[in-house]
């Protein structure tokens, strides 16, 4: 049960802080590449042209067509040679939406050297959990799952409530496989496809309706809070639809500086009711307020508390 909010905005709050490990890569750019779509090469080229960094889920029939995969491998290798960076590369069965051992083996044969390969679920965590043995049989180098907070309902309350669950999912998975890196993405407001459909679906999947909250202050504050929730030790990347620039810059992502090798840089904080979230890298700290009331937060090293407007976020340098 959610604890009550402070009675007045003037009551400065203390956050519960957690420190340690590297800041995950936080960025945008994802593609579900359905190989059953005859136009998949054009879709891939368009995504590679628009982005210099991409999280890529390959969606393949089972068994995979060797000729199609060979062409995919050639295109991916050329993209890497031309400077494209892949946050991760995964493959999922077009019906089951998870990585199978057969598809994982086929992907390894054509994947460019140095690209992080994942196994998991392109749909959501529940599917990964349900198909756990199948995914583990794929002998993954890293695990990944996508997620959407608005799978069951579209209310903003559901969007906000999802943040606490995101923390729980991240902690559960990283505890279950402490030796493996975890990638989360894409993280989208709405489902990208009908993953519970009982009849054949169009290929490629039509784009979901634009969510009216996309790009709003709520979306930005939610993204900061979500990143703070997902950023637990073991999570190495987060891929969103949009990311405020200061959030993408944490750990050096904006400049490309490889500061993520620096352990113990990650800092996250949470209020008692879960509506205030913070994430930082030792040099900058981002705080999000998801509540409908202004909030005031005490920060170590600052004599004056920080005031946050309702449904807002703020970036502050670390003193």
Short mmCIF file of N, CA and C in Angstrom, two decimals, residues 173-291:
data_model
loop_
_atom_site.label_atom_id
_atom_site.label_comp_id
_atom_site.label_asym_id
_atom_site.label_seq_id
_atom_site.Cartn_x
_atom_site.Cartn_y
_atom_site.Cartn_z
N UNK A 173 15.50 -9.97 -11.60
CA UNK A 173 16.27 -10.61 -12.66
C UNK A 173 17.76 -10.58 -12.38
N UNK A 174 18.28 -9.46 -11.90
CA UNK A 174 19.71 -9.38 -11.63
C UNK A 174 20.11 -10.28 -10.46
N UNK A 175 19.20 -10.52 -9.55
CA UNK A 175 19.49 -11.45 -8.45
C UNK A 175 19.46 -12.89 -8.96
N UNK A 176 18.58 -13.14 -9.91
CA UNK A 176 18.43 -14.50 -10.44
C UNK A 176 19.64 -14.90 -11.27
N UNK A 177 20.22 -13.96 -12.01
CA UNK A 177 21.39 -14.25 -12.85
C UNK A 177 22.47 -13.21 -12.57
N UNK A 178 23.07 -13.24 -11.39
CA UNK A 178 24.02 -12.19 -11.02
C UNK A 178 25.26 -12.14 -11.90
N UNK A 179 25.52 -13.20 -12.63
CA UNK A 179 26.73 -13.24 -13.45
C UNK A 179 26.51 -12.67 -14.85
N UNK A 180 25.28 -12.33 -15.21
CA UNK A 180 25.00 -11.89 -16.57
C UNK A 180 24.52 -10.45 -16.63
N UNK A 181 24.99 -9.69 -17.61
CA UNK A 181 24.47 -8.33 -17.81
C UNK A 181 23.01 -8.39 -18.25
N UNK A 182 22.27 -7.36 -17.89
CA UNK A 182 20.85 -7.27 -18.25
C UNK A 182 20.62 -5.96 -19.01
N UNK A 183 19.96 -6.08 -20.16
CA UNK A 183 19.53 -4.92 -20.94
C UNK A 183 18.01 -4.83 -20.85
N UNK A 184 17.50 -3.63 -20.66
CA UNK A 184 16.05 -3.42 -20.63
C UNK A 184 15.69 -2.53 -21.81
N UNK A 185 14.86 -3.07 -22.70
CA UNK A 185 14.44 -2.25 -23.81
C UNK A 185 13.85 -3.05 -24.95
N UNK A 186 13.05 -2.36 -25.75
CA UNK A 186 12.67 -0.97 -25.53
C UNK A 186 11.66 -0.81 -24.41
N UNK A 187 11.69 0.35 -23.77
CA UNK A 187 10.73 0.73 -22.72
C UNK A 187 9.82 1.76 -23.36
N UNK A 188 8.61 1.35 -23.71
CA UNK A 188 7.68 2.22 -24.43
C UNK A 188 6.41 2.43 -23.61
N UNK A 189 5.77 3.58 -23.82
CA UNK A 189 4.53 3.84 -23.09
C UNK A 189 3.47 2.81 -23.46
N UNK A 190 3.31 2.54 -24.73
CA UNK A 190 2.28 1.61 -25.18
C UNK A 190 2.90 0.37 -25.81
N UNK A 191 2.17 -0.75 -25.82
CA UNK A 191 2.68 -1.97 -26.46
C UNK A 191 2.99 -1.72 -27.94
N UNK A 192 4.07 -2.33 -28.43
CA UNK A 192 4.49 -2.14 -29.80
C UNK A 192 3.80 -3.09 -30.77
N UNK A 193 3.21 -4.16 -30.25
CA UNK A 193 2.53 -5.15 -31.09
C UNK A 193 1.57 -5.94 -30.21
N UNK A 194 0.69 -6.71 -30.84
CA UNK A 194 -0.31 -7.48 -30.09
C UNK A 194 0.29 -8.83 -29.69
N UNK A 195 1.04 -8.83 -28.60
CA UNK A 195 1.77 -10.04 -28.24
C UNK A 195 0.88 -11.11 -27.60
N UNK A 196 -0.40 -10.81 -27.37
CA UNK A 196 -1.31 -11.84 -26.86
C UNK A 196 -2.38 -12.15 -27.90
N UNK A 197 -2.14 -11.80 -29.16
CA UNK A 197 -3.12 -12.04 -30.21
C UNK A 197 -3.32 -13.54 -30.42
N UNK A 198 -4.54 -13.92 -30.73
CA UNK A 198 -4.87 -15.34 -30.97
C UNK A 198 -5.07 -15.63 -32.44
N UNK A 199 -4.85 -14.65 -33.29
CA UNK A 199 -4.96 -14.83 -34.73
C UNK A 199 -3.77 -14.15 -35.40
N UNK A 200 -3.46 -14.53 -36.64
CA UNK A 200 -2.31 -13.92 -37.33
C UNK A 200 -2.44 -12.40 -37.40
N UNK A 201 -1.31 -11.72 -37.21
CA UNK A 201 -1.27 -10.27 -37.19
C UNK A 201 -0.58 -9.72 -38.43
N UNK A 202 -0.87 -8.46 -38.78
CA UNK A 202 -0.20 -7.87 -39.95
C UNK A 202 1.32 -7.82 -39.74
N UNK A 203 2.05 -7.95 -40.84
CA UNK A 203 3.50 -7.85 -40.84
C UNK A 203 3.91 -6.81 -41.87
N UNK A 204 4.64 -5.75 -41.45
CA UNK A 204 5.09 -5.51 -40.07
C UNK A 204 3.94 -5.04 -39.19
N UNK A 205 4.14 -5.15 -37.88
CA UNK A 205 3.11 -4.72 -36.94
C UNK A 205 2.87 -3.22 -37.11
N UNK A 206 1.61 -2.79 -37.16
CA UNK A 206 1.35 -1.35 -37.28
C UNK A 206 1.83 -0.61 -36.05
N UNK A 207 2.26 0.62 -36.25
CA UNK A 207 2.72 1.43 -35.12
C UNK A 207 1.56 1.67 -34.16
N UNK A 208 1.81 1.61 -32.85
CA UNK A 208 0.73 1.88 -31.89
C UNK A 208 0.28 3.33 -31.98
N UNK A 209 -0.94 3.62 -31.55
CA UNK A 209 -1.40 5.01 -31.54
C UNK A 209 -0.47 5.87 -30.69
N UNK A 210 -0.27 7.10 -31.12
CA UNK A 210 0.56 8.01 -30.34
C UNK A 210 -0.10 8.28 -29.00
N UNK A 211 0.65 8.15 -27.94
CA UNK A 211 0.10 8.42 -26.63
C UNK A 211 0.07 9.92 -26.39
N UNK A 212 -1.05 10.47 -25.91
CA UNK A 212 -1.13 11.92 -25.73
C UNK A 212 -0.14 12.46 -24.71
N UNK A 213 0.43 11.61 -23.86
CA UNK A 213 1.40 12.07 -22.87
C UNK A 213 2.82 12.10 -23.41
N UNK A 214 3.03 11.57 -24.60
CA UNK A 214 4.38 11.51 -25.16
C UNK A 214 4.97 12.90 -25.30
N UNK A 215 6.17 13.09 -24.77
CA UNK A 215 6.86 14.35 -24.87
C UNK A 215 6.44 15.41 -23.87
N UNK A 216 5.49 15.07 -23.00
CA UNK A 216 5.02 16.03 -22.00
C UNK A 216 5.94 16.02 -20.78
N UNK A 217 5.66 16.94 -19.85
CA UNK A 217 6.41 16.96 -18.59
C UNK A 217 6.25 15.65 -17.83
N UNK A 218 5.06 15.07 -17.89
CA UNK A 218 4.84 13.78 -17.23
C UNK A 218 5.72 12.71 -17.84
N UNK A 219 5.80 12.67 -19.16
CA UNK A 219 6.62 11.66 -19.82
C UNK A 219 8.10 11.82 -19.44
N UNK A 220 8.57 13.06 -19.43
CA UNK A 220 9.97 13.29 -19.08
C UNK A 220 10.25 12.91 -17.62
N UNK A 221 9.38 13.35 -16.72
CA UNK A 221 9.58 13.01 -15.30
C UNK A 221 9.48 11.52 -15.09
N UNK A 222 8.55 10.88 -15.78
CA UNK A 222 8.41 9.43 -15.67
C UNK A 222 9.67 8.72 -16.18
N UNK A 223 10.25 9.20 -17.27
CA UNK A 223 11.45 8.57 -17.82
C UNK A 223 12.61 8.66 -16.83
N UNK A 224 12.78 9.81 -16.19
CA UNK A 224 13.84 9.95 -15.18
C UNK A 224 13.58 9.00 -14.01
N UNK A 225 12.33 8.96 -13.53
CA UNK A 225 11.99 8.07 -12.42
C UNK A 225 12.16 6.61 -12.81
N UNK A 226 11.77 6.27 -14.03
CA UNK A 226 11.91 4.90 -14.51
C UNK A 226 13.37 4.48 -14.58
N UNK A 227 14.22 5.37 -15.10
CA UNK A 227 15.65 5.06 -15.17
C UNK A 227 16.23 4.85 -13.77
N UNK A 228 15.80 5.67 -12.82
CA UNK A 228 16.26 5.50 -11.45
C UNK A 228 15.80 4.16 -10.88
N UNK A 229 14.60 3.74 -11.25
CA UNK A 229 14.09 2.47 -10.76
C UNK A 229 14.81 1.28 -11.38
N UNK A 230 15.05 1.35 -12.68
CA UNK A 230 15.69 0.23 -13.38
C UNK A 230 17.20 0.15 -13.12
N UNK A 231 17.81 1.24 -12.68
CA UNK A 231 19.26 1.29 -12.54
C UNK A 231 19.72 0.58 -11.27
N UNK A 232 19.77 -0.73 -11.34
CA UNK A 232 20.30 -1.53 -10.25
C UNK A 232 21.58 -2.20 -10.74
N UNK A 233 22.47 -2.58 -9.85
CA UNK A 233 23.69 -3.26 -10.29
C UNK A 233 23.38 -4.48 -11.15
N UNK A 234 24.00 -4.54 -12.30
CA UNK A 234 23.75 -5.63 -13.24
C UNK A 234 23.00 -5.19 -14.47
N UNK A 235 22.21 -4.12 -14.38
CA UNK A 235 21.52 -3.57 -15.55
C UNK A 235 22.50 -2.66 -16.28
N UNK A 236 22.79 -2.97 -17.55
CA UNK A 236 23.84 -2.26 -18.26
C UNK A 236 23.32 -1.30 -19.32
N UNK A 237 22.05 -1.42 -19.71
CA UNK A 237 21.51 -0.45 -20.66
C UNK A 237 20.00 -0.34 -20.51
N UNK A 238 19.51 0.87 -20.83
CA UNK A 238 18.08 1.17 -20.81
C UNK A 238 17.77 1.92 -22.10
N UNK A 239 16.76 1.46 -22.84
CA UNK A 239 16.40 2.08 -24.11
C UNK A 239 14.97 2.58 -24.05
N UNK A 240 14.79 3.89 -24.21
CA UNK A 240 13.48 4.54 -24.11
C UNK A 240 13.06 5.13 -25.45
N UNK A 241 11.81 5.60 -25.50
CA UNK A 241 11.32 6.34 -26.67
C UNK A 241 11.90 7.74 -26.72
N UNK A 242 12.07 8.35 -25.57
CA UNK A 242 12.66 9.68 -25.46
C UNK A 242 13.40 9.76 -24.14
N UNK A 243 14.47 10.54 -24.12
CA UNK A 243 15.29 10.66 -22.92
C UNK A 243 15.72 12.12 -22.78
N UNK A 244 15.45 12.78 -21.66
CA UNK A 244 15.99 14.13 -21.45
C UNK A 244 17.51 14.11 -21.57
N UNK A 245 18.06 15.12 -22.19
CA UNK A 245 19.51 15.14 -22.47
C UNK A 245 20.36 14.93 -21.22
N UNK A 246 20.06 15.56 -20.08
CA UNK A 246 20.90 15.31 -18.90
C UNK A 246 20.88 13.85 -18.44
N UNK A 247 19.78 13.16 -18.70
CA UNK A 247 19.72 11.75 -18.33
C UNK A 247 20.59 10.91 -19.25
N UNK A 248 20.54 11.20 -20.54
CA UNK A 248 21.39 10.48 -21.49
C UNK A 248 22.87 10.76 -21.25
N UNK A 249 23.18 11.91 -20.66
CA UNK A 249 24.58 12.30 -20.44
C UNK A 249 25.18 11.67 -19.19
N UNK A 250 24.36 11.07 -18.34
CA UNK A 250 24.91 10.47 -17.12
C UNK A 250 25.94 9.40 -17.48
N UNK A 251 27.03 9.41 -16.76
CA UNK A 251 28.07 8.43 -17.03
C UNK A 251 28.83 8.67 -18.31
N UNK A 252 28.60 9.82 -18.95
CA UNK A 252 29.36 10.12 -20.15
C UNK A 252 28.71 9.67 -21.43
N UNK A 253 27.42 9.30 -21.42
CA UNK A 253 26.81 8.78 -22.64
C UNK A 253 26.74 9.83 -23.75
N UNK A 254 26.51 11.09 -23.39
CA UNK A 254 26.37 12.10 -24.44
C UNK A 254 27.68 12.33 -25.17
N UNK A 255 28.78 12.29 -24.45
CA UNK A 255 30.07 12.57 -25.06
C UNK A 255 30.76 11.32 -25.58
N UNK A 256 30.21 10.16 -25.21
CA UNK A 256 30.84 8.92 -25.61
C UNK A 256 32.00 8.53 -24.72
N UNK A 257 32.28 9.30 -23.69
CA UNK A 257 33.36 8.97 -22.77
C UNK A 257 33.05 7.65 -22.05
N UNK A 258 33.97 6.69 -22.04
CA UNK A 258 33.65 5.38 -21.49
C UNK A 258 33.76 5.33 -19.97
N UNK A 259 32.99 6.20 -19.32
CA UNK A 259 33.10 6.24 -17.86
C UNK A 259 32.30 5.14 -17.17
N UNK A 260 31.58 4.34 -17.96
CA UNK A 260 30.81 3.28 -17.32
C UNK A 260 31.68 2.16 -16.78
N UNK A 261 32.94 2.15 -17.18
CA UNK A 261 33.83 1.17 -16.56
C UNK A 261 34.13 1.54 -15.12
N UNK A 262 33.86 2.76 -14.73
CA UNK A 262 34.13 3.21 -13.37
C UNK A 262 33.07 2.64 -12.43
N UNK A 263 33.49 1.76 -11.58
CA UNK A 263 32.56 1.17 -10.63
C UNK A 263 32.21 2.19 -9.54
N UNK A 264 31.09 1.94 -8.88
CA UNK A 264 30.63 2.75 -7.75
C UNK A 264 30.25 4.17 -8.14
N UNK A 265 29.97 4.43 -9.42
CA UNK A 265 29.55 5.77 -9.82
C UNK A 265 28.04 5.95 -9.70
N UNK A 266 27.29 4.87 -9.77
CA UNK A 266 25.83 4.95 -9.79
C UNK A 266 25.27 5.32 -8.42
N UNK A 267 24.34 6.28 -8.43
CA UNK A 267 23.63 6.67 -7.22
C UNK A 267 22.14 6.71 -7.56
N UNK A 268 21.31 6.05 -6.77
CA UNK A 268 19.87 6.15 -6.94
C UNK A 268 19.23 6.44 -5.59
N UNK A 269 18.10 7.14 -5.63
CA UNK A 269 17.39 7.49 -4.41
C UNK A 269 15.89 7.34 -4.60
N UNK A 270 15.19 7.13 -3.48
CA UNK A 270 13.75 6.95 -3.54
C UNK A 270 13.12 7.47 -2.26
N UNK A 271 11.97 8.13 -2.38
CA UNK A 271 11.24 8.60 -1.21
C UNK A 271 10.45 7.46 -0.60
N UNK A 272 9.90 7.70 0.58
CA UNK A 272 9.17 6.66 1.27
C UNK A 272 7.95 6.21 0.49
N UNK A 273 7.29 7.12 -0.21
CA UNK A 273 6.10 6.74 -0.96
C UNK A 273 6.40 6.33 -2.40
N UNK A 274 7.67 6.41 -2.80
CA UNK A 274 8.05 5.97 -4.14
C UNK A 274 7.79 6.96 -5.25
N UNK A 275 7.29 8.14 -4.92
CA UNK A 275 6.95 9.12 -5.95
C UNK A 275 8.09 10.10 -6.25
N UNK A 276 9.11 10.10 -5.44
CA UNK A 276 10.33 10.85 -5.72
C UNK A 276 11.43 9.85 -6.04
N UNK A 277 12.08 10.02 -7.18
CA UNK A 277 13.17 9.13 -7.59
C UNK A 277 14.35 9.98 -8.02
N UNK A 278 15.54 9.46 -7.77
CA UNK A 278 16.77 10.18 -8.14
C UNK A 278 17.76 9.21 -8.76
N UNK A 279 18.54 9.72 -9.70
CA UNK A 279 19.62 8.93 -10.31
C UNK A 279 20.77 9.88 -10.61
N UNK A 280 22.00 9.44 -10.34
CA UNK A 280 23.16 10.28 -10.58
C UNK A 280 24.40 9.45 -10.84
N UNK A 281 25.47 10.15 -11.22
CA UNK A 281 26.73 9.48 -11.53
C UNK A 281 27.91 10.05 -10.75
N UNK A 282 27.63 10.78 -9.68
CA UNK A 282 28.69 11.37 -8.89
C UNK A 282 29.03 12.78 -9.31
N UNK A 283 28.63 13.19 -10.50
CA UNK A 283 28.86 14.55 -10.98
C UNK A 283 27.56 15.32 -11.16
N UNK A 284 26.51 14.62 -11.55
CA UNK A 284 25.19 15.23 -11.71
C UNK A 284 24.14 14.32 -11.10
N UNK A 285 23.05 14.93 -10.65
CA UNK A 285 21.96 14.18 -10.03
C UNK A 285 20.65 14.67 -10.63
N UNK A 286 19.81 13.72 -11.06
CA UNK A 286 18.50 14.04 -11.60
C UNK A 286 17.45 13.55 -10.62
N UNK A 287 16.48 14.41 -10.33
CA UNK A 287 15.40 14.06 -9.42
C UNK A 287 14.07 14.24 -10.13
N UNK A 288 13.16 13.30 -9.95
CA UNK A 288 11.83 13.36 -10.56
C UNK A 288 10.77 13.30 -9.48
N UNK A 289 9.77 14.13 -9.63
CA UNK A 289 8.61 14.15 -8.74
C UNK A 289 7.39 13.71 -9.54
N UNK A 290 6.86 12.53 -9.24
CA UNK A 290 5.70 12.01 -9.96
C UNK A 290 4.39 12.31 -9.24
N UNK A 291 4.44 13.00 -8.13
CA UNK A 291 3.22 13.29 -7.38
C UNK A 291 2.56 14.56 -7.90
#
